[in-house]
Coordinates of C-alpha atoms in Angstrom, one line a residue:
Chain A
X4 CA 10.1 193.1 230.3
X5 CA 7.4 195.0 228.6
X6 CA 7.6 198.5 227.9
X7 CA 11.4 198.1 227.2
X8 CA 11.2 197.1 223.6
X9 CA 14.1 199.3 221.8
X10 CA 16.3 198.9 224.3
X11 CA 16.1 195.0 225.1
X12 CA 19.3 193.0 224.5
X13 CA 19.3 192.0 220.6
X14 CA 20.2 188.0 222.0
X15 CA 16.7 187.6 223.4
X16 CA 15.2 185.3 220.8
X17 CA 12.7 185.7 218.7
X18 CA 9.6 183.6 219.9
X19 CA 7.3 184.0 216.5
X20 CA 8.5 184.8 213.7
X21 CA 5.8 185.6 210.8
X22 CA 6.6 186.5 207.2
X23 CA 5.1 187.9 204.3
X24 CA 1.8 186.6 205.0
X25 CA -0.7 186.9 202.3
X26 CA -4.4 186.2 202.3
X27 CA -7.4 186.8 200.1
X28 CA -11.0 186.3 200.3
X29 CA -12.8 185.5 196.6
X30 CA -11.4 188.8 195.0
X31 CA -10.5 190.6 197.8
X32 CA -7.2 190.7 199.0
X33 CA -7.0 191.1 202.9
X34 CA -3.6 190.6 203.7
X35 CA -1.1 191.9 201.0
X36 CA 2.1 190.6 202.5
X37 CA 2.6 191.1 206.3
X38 CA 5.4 190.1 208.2
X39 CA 6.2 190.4 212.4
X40 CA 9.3 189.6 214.7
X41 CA 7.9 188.8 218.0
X42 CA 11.4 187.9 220.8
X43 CA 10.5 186.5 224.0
X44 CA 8.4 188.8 226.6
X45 CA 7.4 191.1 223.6
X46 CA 4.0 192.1 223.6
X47 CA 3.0 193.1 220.2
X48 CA -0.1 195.2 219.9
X49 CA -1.8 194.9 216.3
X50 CA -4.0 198.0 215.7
X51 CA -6.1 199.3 212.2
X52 CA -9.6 200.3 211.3
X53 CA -11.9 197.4 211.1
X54 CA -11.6 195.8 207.9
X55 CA -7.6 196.2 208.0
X56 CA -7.0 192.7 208.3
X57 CA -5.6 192.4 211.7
X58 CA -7.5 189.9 213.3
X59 CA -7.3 188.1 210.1
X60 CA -4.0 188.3 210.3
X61 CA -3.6 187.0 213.9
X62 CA -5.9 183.8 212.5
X63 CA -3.4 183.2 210.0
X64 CA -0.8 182.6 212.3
X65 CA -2.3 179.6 213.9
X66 CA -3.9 178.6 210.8
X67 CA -7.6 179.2 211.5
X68 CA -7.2 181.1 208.4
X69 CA -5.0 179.8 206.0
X70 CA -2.8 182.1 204.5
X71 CA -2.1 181.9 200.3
X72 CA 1.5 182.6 201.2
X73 CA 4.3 183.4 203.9
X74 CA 5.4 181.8 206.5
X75 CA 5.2 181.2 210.7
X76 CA 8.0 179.7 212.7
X77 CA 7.3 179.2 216.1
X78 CA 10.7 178.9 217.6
X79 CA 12.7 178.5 214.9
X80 CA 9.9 175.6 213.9
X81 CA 8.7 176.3 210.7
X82 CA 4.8 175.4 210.3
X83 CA 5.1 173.4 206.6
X84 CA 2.9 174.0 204.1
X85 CA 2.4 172.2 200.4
X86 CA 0.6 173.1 197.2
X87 CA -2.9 171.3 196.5
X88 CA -4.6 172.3 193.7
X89 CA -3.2 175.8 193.9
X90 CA -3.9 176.1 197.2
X91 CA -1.7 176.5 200.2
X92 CA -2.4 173.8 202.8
X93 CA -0.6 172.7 205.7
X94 CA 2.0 169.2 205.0
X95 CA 1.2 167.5 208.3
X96 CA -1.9 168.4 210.8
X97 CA -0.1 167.1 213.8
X98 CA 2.2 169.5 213.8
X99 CA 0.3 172.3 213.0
X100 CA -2.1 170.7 215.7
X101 CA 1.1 170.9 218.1
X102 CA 1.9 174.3 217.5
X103 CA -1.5 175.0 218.5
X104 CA -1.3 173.9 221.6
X105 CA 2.0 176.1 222.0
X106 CA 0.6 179.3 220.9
X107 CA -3.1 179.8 223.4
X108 CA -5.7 182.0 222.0
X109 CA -8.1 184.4 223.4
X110 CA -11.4 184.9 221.3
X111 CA -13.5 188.2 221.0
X112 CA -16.4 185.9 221.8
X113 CA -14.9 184.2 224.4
X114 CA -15.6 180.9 222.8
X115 CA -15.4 178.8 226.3
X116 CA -17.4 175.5 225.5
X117 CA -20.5 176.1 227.0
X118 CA -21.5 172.4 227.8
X119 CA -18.3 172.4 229.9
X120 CA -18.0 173.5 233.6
X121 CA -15.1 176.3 233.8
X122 CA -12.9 174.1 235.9
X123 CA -13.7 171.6 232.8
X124 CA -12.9 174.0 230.2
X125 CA -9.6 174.6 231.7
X126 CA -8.6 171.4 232.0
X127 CA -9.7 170.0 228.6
X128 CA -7.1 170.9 226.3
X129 CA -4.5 170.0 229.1
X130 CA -5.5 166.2 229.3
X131 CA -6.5 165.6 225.8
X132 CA -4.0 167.4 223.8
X133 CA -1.0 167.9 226.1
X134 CA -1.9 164.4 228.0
X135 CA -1.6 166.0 231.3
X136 CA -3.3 163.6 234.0
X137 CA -6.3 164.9 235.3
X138 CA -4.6 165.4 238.7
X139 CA -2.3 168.1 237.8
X140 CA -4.7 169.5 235.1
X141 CA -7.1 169.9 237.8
X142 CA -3.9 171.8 240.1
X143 CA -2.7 173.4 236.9
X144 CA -6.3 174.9 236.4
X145 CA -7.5 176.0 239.8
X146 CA -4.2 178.1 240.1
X147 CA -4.7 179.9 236.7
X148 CA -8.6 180.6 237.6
X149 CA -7.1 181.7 241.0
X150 CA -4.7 184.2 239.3
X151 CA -7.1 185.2 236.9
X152 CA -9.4 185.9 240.0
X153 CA -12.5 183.9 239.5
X154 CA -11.3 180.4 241.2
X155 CA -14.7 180.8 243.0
X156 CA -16.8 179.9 240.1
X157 CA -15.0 176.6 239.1
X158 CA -18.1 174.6 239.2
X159 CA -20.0 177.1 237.1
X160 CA -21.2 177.0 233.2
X161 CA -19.9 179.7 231.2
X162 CA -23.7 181.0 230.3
X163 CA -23.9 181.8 233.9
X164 CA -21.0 184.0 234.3
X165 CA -20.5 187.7 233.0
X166 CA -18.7 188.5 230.2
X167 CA -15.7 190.1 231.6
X168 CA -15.9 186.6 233.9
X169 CA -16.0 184.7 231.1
X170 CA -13.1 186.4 229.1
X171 CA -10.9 185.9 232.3
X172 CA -11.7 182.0 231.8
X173 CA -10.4 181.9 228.7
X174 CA -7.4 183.7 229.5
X175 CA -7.1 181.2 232.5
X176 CA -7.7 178.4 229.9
X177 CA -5.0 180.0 227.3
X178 CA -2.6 180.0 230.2
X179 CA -2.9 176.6 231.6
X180 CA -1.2 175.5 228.3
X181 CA 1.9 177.2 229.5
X182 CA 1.9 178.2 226.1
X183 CA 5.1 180.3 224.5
X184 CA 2.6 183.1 222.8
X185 CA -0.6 184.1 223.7
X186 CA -2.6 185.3 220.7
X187 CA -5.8 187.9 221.6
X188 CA -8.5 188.8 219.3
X189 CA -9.9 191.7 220.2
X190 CA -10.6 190.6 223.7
X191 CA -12.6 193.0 225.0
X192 CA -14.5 194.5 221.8
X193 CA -17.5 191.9 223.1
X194 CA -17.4 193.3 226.5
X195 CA -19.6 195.8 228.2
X196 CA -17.6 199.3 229.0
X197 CA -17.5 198.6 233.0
X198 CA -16.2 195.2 232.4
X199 CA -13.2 196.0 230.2
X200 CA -11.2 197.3 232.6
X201 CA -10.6 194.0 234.6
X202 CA -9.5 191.7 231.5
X203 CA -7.0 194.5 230.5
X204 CA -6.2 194.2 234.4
X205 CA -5.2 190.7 233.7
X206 CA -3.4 191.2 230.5
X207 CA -1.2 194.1 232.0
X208 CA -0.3 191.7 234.6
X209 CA 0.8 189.0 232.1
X210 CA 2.6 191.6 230.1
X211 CA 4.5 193.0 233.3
X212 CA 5.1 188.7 234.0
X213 CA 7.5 189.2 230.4
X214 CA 4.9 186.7 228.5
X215 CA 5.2 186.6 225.0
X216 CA 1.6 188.2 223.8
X217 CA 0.0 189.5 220.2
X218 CA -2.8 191.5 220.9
X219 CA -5.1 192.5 218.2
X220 CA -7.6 195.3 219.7
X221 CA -9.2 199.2 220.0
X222 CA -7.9 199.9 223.1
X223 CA -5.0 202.7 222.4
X224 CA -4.3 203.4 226.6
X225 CA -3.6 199.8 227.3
X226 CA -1.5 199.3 223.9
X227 CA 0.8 202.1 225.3
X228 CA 1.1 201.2 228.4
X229 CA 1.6 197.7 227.9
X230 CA 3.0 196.8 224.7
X231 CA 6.3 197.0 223.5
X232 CA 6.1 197.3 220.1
X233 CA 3.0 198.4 218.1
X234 CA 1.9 197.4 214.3
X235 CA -0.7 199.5 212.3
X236 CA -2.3 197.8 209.7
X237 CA -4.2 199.6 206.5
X238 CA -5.6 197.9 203.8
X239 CA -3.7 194.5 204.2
X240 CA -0.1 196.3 204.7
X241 CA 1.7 197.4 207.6
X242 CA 1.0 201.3 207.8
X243 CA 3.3 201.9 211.0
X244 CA 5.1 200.7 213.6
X245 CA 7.8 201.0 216.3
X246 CA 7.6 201.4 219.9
X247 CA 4.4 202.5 220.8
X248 CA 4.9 205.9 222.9
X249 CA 7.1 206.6 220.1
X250 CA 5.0 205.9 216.7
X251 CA 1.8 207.1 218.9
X252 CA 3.6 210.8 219.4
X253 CA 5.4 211.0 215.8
X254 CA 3.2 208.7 213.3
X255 CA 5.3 208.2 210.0
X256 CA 2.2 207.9 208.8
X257 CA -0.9 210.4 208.0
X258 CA -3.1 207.0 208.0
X259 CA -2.1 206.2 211.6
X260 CA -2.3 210.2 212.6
X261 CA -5.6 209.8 211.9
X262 CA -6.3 206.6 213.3
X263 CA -4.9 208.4 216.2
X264 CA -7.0 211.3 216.4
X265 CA -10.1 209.4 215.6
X266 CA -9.4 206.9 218.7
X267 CA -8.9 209.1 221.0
X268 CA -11.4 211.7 221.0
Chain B
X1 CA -58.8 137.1 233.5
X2 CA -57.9 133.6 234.0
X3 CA -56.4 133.7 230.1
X4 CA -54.7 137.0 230.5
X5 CA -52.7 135.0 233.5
X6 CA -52.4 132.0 231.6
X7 CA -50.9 133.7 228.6
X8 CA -48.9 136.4 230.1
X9 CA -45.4 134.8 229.9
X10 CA -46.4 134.9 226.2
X11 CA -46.9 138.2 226.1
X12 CA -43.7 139.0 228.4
X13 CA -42.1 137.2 226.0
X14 CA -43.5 139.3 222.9
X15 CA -42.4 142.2 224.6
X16 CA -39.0 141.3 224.9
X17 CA -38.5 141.7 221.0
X18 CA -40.6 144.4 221.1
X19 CA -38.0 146.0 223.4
X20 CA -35.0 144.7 221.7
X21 CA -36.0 146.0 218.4
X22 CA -37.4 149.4 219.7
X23 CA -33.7 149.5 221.1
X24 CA -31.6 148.1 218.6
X25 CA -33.4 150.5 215.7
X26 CA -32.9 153.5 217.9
X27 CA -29.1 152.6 218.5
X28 CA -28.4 151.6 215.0
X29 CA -30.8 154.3 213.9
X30 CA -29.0 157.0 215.9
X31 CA -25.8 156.0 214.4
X32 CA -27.1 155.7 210.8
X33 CA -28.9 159.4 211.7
X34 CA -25.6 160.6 212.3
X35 CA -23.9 159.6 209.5
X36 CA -27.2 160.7 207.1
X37 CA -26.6 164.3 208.6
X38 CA -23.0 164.6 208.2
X39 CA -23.3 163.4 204.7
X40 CA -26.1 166.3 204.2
X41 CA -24.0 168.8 205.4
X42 CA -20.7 167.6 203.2
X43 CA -19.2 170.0 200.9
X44 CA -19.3 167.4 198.1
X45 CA -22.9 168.4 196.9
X46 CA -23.0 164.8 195.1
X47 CA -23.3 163.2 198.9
X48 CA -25.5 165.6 200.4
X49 CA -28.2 165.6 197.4
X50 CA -28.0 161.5 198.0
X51 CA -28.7 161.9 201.6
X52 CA -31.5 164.1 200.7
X53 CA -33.2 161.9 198.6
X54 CA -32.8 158.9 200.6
X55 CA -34.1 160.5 203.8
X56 CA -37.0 162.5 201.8
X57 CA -38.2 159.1 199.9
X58 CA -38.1 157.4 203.4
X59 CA -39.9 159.8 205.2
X60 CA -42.6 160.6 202.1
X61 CA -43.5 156.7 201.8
X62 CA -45.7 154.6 205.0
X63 CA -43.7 152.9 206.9
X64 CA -45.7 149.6 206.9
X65 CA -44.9 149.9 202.7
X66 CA -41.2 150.6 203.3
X67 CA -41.1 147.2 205.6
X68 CA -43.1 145.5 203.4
X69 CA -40.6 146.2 200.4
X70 CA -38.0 144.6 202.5
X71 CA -39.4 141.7 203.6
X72 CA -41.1 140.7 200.7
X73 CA -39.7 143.0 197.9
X74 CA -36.1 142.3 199.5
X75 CA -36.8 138.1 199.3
X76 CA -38.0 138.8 195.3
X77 CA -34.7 140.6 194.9
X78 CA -32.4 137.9 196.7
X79 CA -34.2 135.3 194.8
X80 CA -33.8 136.5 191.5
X81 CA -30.3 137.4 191.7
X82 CA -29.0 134.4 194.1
X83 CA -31.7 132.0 193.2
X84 CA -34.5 131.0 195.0
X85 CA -34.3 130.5 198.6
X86 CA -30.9 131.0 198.7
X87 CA -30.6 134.0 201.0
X88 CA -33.9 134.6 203.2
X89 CA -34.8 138.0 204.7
X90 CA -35.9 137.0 208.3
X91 CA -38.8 138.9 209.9
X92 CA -36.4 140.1 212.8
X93 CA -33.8 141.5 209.7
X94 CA -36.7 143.0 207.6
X95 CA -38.2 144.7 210.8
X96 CA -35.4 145.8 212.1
X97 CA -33.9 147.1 208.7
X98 CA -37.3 149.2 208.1
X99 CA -37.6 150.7 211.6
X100 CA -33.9 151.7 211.5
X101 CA -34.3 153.4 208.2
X102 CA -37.2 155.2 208.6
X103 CA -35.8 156.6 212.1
X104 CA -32.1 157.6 210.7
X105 CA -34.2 159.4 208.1
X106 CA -35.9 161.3 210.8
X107 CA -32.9 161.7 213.3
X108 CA -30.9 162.7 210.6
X109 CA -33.1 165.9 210.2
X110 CA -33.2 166.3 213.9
X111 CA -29.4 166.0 214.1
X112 CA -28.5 168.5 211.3
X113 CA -30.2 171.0 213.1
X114 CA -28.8 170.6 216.0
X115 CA -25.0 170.6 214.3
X116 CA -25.9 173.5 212.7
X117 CA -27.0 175.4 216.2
X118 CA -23.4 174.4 217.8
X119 CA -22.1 178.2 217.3
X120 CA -19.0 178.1 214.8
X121 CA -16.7 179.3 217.8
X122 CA -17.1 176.3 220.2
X123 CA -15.3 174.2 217.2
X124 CA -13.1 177.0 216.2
X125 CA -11.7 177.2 220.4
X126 CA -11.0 173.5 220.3
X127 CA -9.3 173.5 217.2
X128 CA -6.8 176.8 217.9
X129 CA -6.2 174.9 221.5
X130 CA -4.7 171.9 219.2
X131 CA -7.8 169.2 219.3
X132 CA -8.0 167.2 216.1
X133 CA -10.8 167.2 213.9
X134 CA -11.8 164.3 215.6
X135 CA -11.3 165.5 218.9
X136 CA -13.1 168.5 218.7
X137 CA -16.3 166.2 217.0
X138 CA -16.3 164.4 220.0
X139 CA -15.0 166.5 222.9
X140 CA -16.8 169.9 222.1
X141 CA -19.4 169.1 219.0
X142 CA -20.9 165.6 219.7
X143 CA -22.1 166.8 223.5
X144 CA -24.1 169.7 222.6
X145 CA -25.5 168.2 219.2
X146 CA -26.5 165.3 221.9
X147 CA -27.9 168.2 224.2
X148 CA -29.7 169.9 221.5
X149 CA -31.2 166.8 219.9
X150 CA -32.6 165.0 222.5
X151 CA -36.2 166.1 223.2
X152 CA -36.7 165.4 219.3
X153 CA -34.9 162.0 219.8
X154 CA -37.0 161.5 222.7
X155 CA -40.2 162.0 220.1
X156 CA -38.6 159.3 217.4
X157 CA -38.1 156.9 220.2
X158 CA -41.5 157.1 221.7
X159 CA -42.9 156.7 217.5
X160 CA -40.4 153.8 216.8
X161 CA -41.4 151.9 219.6
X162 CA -45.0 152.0 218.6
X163 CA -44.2 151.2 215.2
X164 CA -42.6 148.1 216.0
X165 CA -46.0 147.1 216.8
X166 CA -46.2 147.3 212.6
X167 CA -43.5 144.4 212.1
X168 CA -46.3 141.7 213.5
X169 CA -47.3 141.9 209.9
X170 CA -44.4 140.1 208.6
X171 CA -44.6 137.5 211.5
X172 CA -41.8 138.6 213.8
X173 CA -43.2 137.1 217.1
X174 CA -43.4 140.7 219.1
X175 CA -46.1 141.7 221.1
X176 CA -48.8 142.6 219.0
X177 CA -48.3 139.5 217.4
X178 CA -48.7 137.5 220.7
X179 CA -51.5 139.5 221.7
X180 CA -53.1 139.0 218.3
X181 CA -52.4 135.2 218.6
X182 CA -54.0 135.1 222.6
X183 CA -56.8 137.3 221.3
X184 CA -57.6 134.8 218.5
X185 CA -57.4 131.5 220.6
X186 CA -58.8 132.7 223.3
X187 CA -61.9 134.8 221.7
X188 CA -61.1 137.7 224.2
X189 CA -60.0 140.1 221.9
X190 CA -60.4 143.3 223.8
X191 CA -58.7 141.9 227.1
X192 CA -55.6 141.2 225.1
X193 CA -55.6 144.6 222.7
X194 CA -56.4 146.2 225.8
X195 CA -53.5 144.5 227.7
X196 CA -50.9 145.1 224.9
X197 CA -52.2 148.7 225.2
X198 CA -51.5 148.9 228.9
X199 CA -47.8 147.4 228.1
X200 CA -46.7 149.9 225.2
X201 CA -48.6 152.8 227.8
X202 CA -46.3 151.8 230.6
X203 CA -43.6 151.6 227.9
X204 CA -43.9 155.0 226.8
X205 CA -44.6 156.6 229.7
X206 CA -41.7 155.1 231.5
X207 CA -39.4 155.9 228.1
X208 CA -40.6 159.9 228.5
X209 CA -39.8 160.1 232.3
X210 CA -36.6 158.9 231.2
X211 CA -35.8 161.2 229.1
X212 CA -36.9 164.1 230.8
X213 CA -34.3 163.3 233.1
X214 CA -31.7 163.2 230.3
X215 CA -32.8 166.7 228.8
X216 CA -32.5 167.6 232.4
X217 CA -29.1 166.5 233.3
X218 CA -27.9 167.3 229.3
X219 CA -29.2 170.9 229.5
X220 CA -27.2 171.8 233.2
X221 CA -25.8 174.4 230.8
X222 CA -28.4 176.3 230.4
X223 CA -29.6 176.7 233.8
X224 CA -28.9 180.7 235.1
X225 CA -27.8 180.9 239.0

């Protein structure tokens, strides 16, 4: 369960495993070598200063970005990668195409496809990458919009929904994958202030539900109450981490202290 | 009146070629479009400056000079390298070639703007939920280019179909040319001009109602409850 991180049994397995990632962009090196153990029903918060690299980061695990160097198994599955032209790009699409579809993401900007109806954009990526008929896409998709509380507008188009609304659609679409990690980007930096509160409703109940999550964002109360384990990033490196009531108290690092103190004036 | 009665099967049948090669250039066309403004937007700058000078020499030159090159250049070319009368460029090819040309050229424009308004994140979404390239081109891309395009689609259409009108020259037997023909036997030149005129009126006015209702059931989208 969440919250429990030091103390969970060392033969849960580890869900993602990410090492040594590297990325630059032109001259400017964003990721320096960043690596992250994730075991099932961890939820991982990723915090830094903008410009540390963390949402890069997160991008490089399913390959929106992709990375110079390192590597991401997804269950043991290691995403393989091959040399072109001194590049690092990925050996085979489909699978990195299939490990897609296993690890959902949430997007800052929401990113629902707005010539879709929501019911539409939650089935989508059930029928035509998992193959899912349409009737149990359609079952599959009105339960998640029901849990995510916004069943009501399945006929809807995104534009006409709030934003908050809209971020719980895509959490709804992330989790009709019945995916094994859910990566979030900053999910609630787009959001007005009285809206945040219900996504991070909705993410604290998927975290107390034991799903595997990585959550890049700026909200310290919800990382402590509902992570497990917290990473500071800092100029492409990990800074700190640990449990995060217990790295959030005692930093190891001066960095972090004041990351601290700044966030939570 | 009587000749308008007596030759109106001619002209019905004028206008059927005048409607098949309205609609074949704007399928064909639409296709060829597509391909034009994916080539321009390309990484490999060798294929986008092509489609850039293609497109801007078809749409800087009259179309009347681009189908006469066809027809009659095309035949000079086909002659001299197959010998003569080997090969002949019909009317219905030449026509149909020029039209379709000159409206990828324009479509292509009106397509790359609309792939370039499809916010980066729409693509992004479908690709990070495991939709191949190809998939996410035609589930999540091809729609809203589709949506965003079609009122200036709607305008090529409406400017293709009166340029078929052009094609007569060569001797394709469409319309115009069987309204020229009825005007000339019959020596009742402005009934039949005015009759072709009534036909390509209905033609285009029926064509925009049409696609008002496409803009209006692509665009559901947009609409704010």
């Amino acid at each position: 369960m969440a919250g429990d991180g030091p103390s969970a049994p060392r033969e849960i397995p580890v869900a993602l495993d990410v090492r040594s990632i590297r990325k630059s962009f032109g001259s400017h090196e964003v990721l320096k070598g960043i690596s992250l153990a994730a075991r099932e029903h961890d939820v991982v918060a990723i915090l830094g200063s903008s410009g540390s690299g963390k949402s890069t980061f997160l991008r490089c695990i399913n390959l929106l970005e992709t990375p110079d160097g390192g590597e991401v198994r997804l269950k043991g599955e290691l995403i393989r990668m091959r040399q072109r032209g001194g590049m690092l790009v990925p050996a085979d699409m489909k699978q990195v195409d299939r490990i897609r579809s296993r690890l959902s993401m949430v997007f800052q900007q929401f990113n629902l496809w707005q010539h879709m109806t929501i019911l539409e954009n939650v089935t989508a990526a059930q029928i035509h990458v998992l193959g899912r008929d349409r009737k149990s896409a359609v079952e599959k998709a009105e339960a998640m919009l029901a849990k995510v509380g916004v069943a009501d507008k399945r006929g809807h188009y995104p534009g006409q929904l709030s934003g908050g609304q809209q971020q719980r659609v895509a959490i709804a679409r992330a989790l009709a994958m019945d995916p094994e990690v859910m990566l979030f980007d900053e999910p609630t930096s787009a959001l007005d202030p009285e809206l945040v509160n219900e996504v991070l409703k909705v993410m604290r109940d998927l975290a107390a539900e034991g799903r595997t999550m990585l959550i890049v964002t700026h909200e310290m109360g919800f990382a402590r109450e509902a992570a497990s384990h917290m990473l500071f990033l800092h100029q492409g490196l990990v800074e700190d981490e640990g449990p995060p009531r217990e790295i959030m108290a005692n930093p190891n690092s001066e960095r972090f202290r004041q990351f601290l103190s700044g966030s939570l004036k | 009146m009587e000749d308008l009665v007596a030759y109106l099967p001619l002209l019905i049948q004028g206008l059927r070629l005048t409607l098949l090669l309205a609609v074949s250039t704007m399928l064909l066309g639409l296709v060829l479009g597509m391909l034009l403004a994916l080539a321009k937007l390309s990484r490999h700058g060798w294929l986008a400056r092509s489609a850039f000078v293609f497109t801007n020499f078809m749409r800087g030159i009259p179309e009347f000079l681009v189908l006469l090159m066809i027809y009659f250049g095309g035949t000079q070319v086909l002659d001299t390298a197959l010998g003569p009368g080997v090969v002949n460029v019909s009317p219905w090819i030449a026509g149909l070639t020029a039209l379709t040309l000159v409206f990828a050229a324009y479509a292509s424009e009106t397509i790359r703007g609309a792939y370039q308004s499809v916010p980066k994140g729409q693509i992004e979404a479908a690709r990070a939920y495991g939709f191949s390239a190809w998939q996410a081109f035609r589930i999540v891309q091809l729609p809203q280019i589709w949506r965003l395009a079609l009122p200036g689609i709607g305008n090529l259409w409406q400017g293709s179909l009166k340029d078929t009108a052009l094609v007569s020259i060569v001797g394709l037997d469409d319309l115009m040319r069987k309204a020229n023909q009825a005007a000339q036997t019959t020596r009742a030149p402005f009934t039949f001009y005015m009759a072709a005129a009534l036909i390509f009126l209905v033609l285009t006015l029926l064509s925009m109602a049409i696609f008002t209702r496409l803009e209006k059931r692509a665009s559901k989208s947009d609409r704010r409850t």
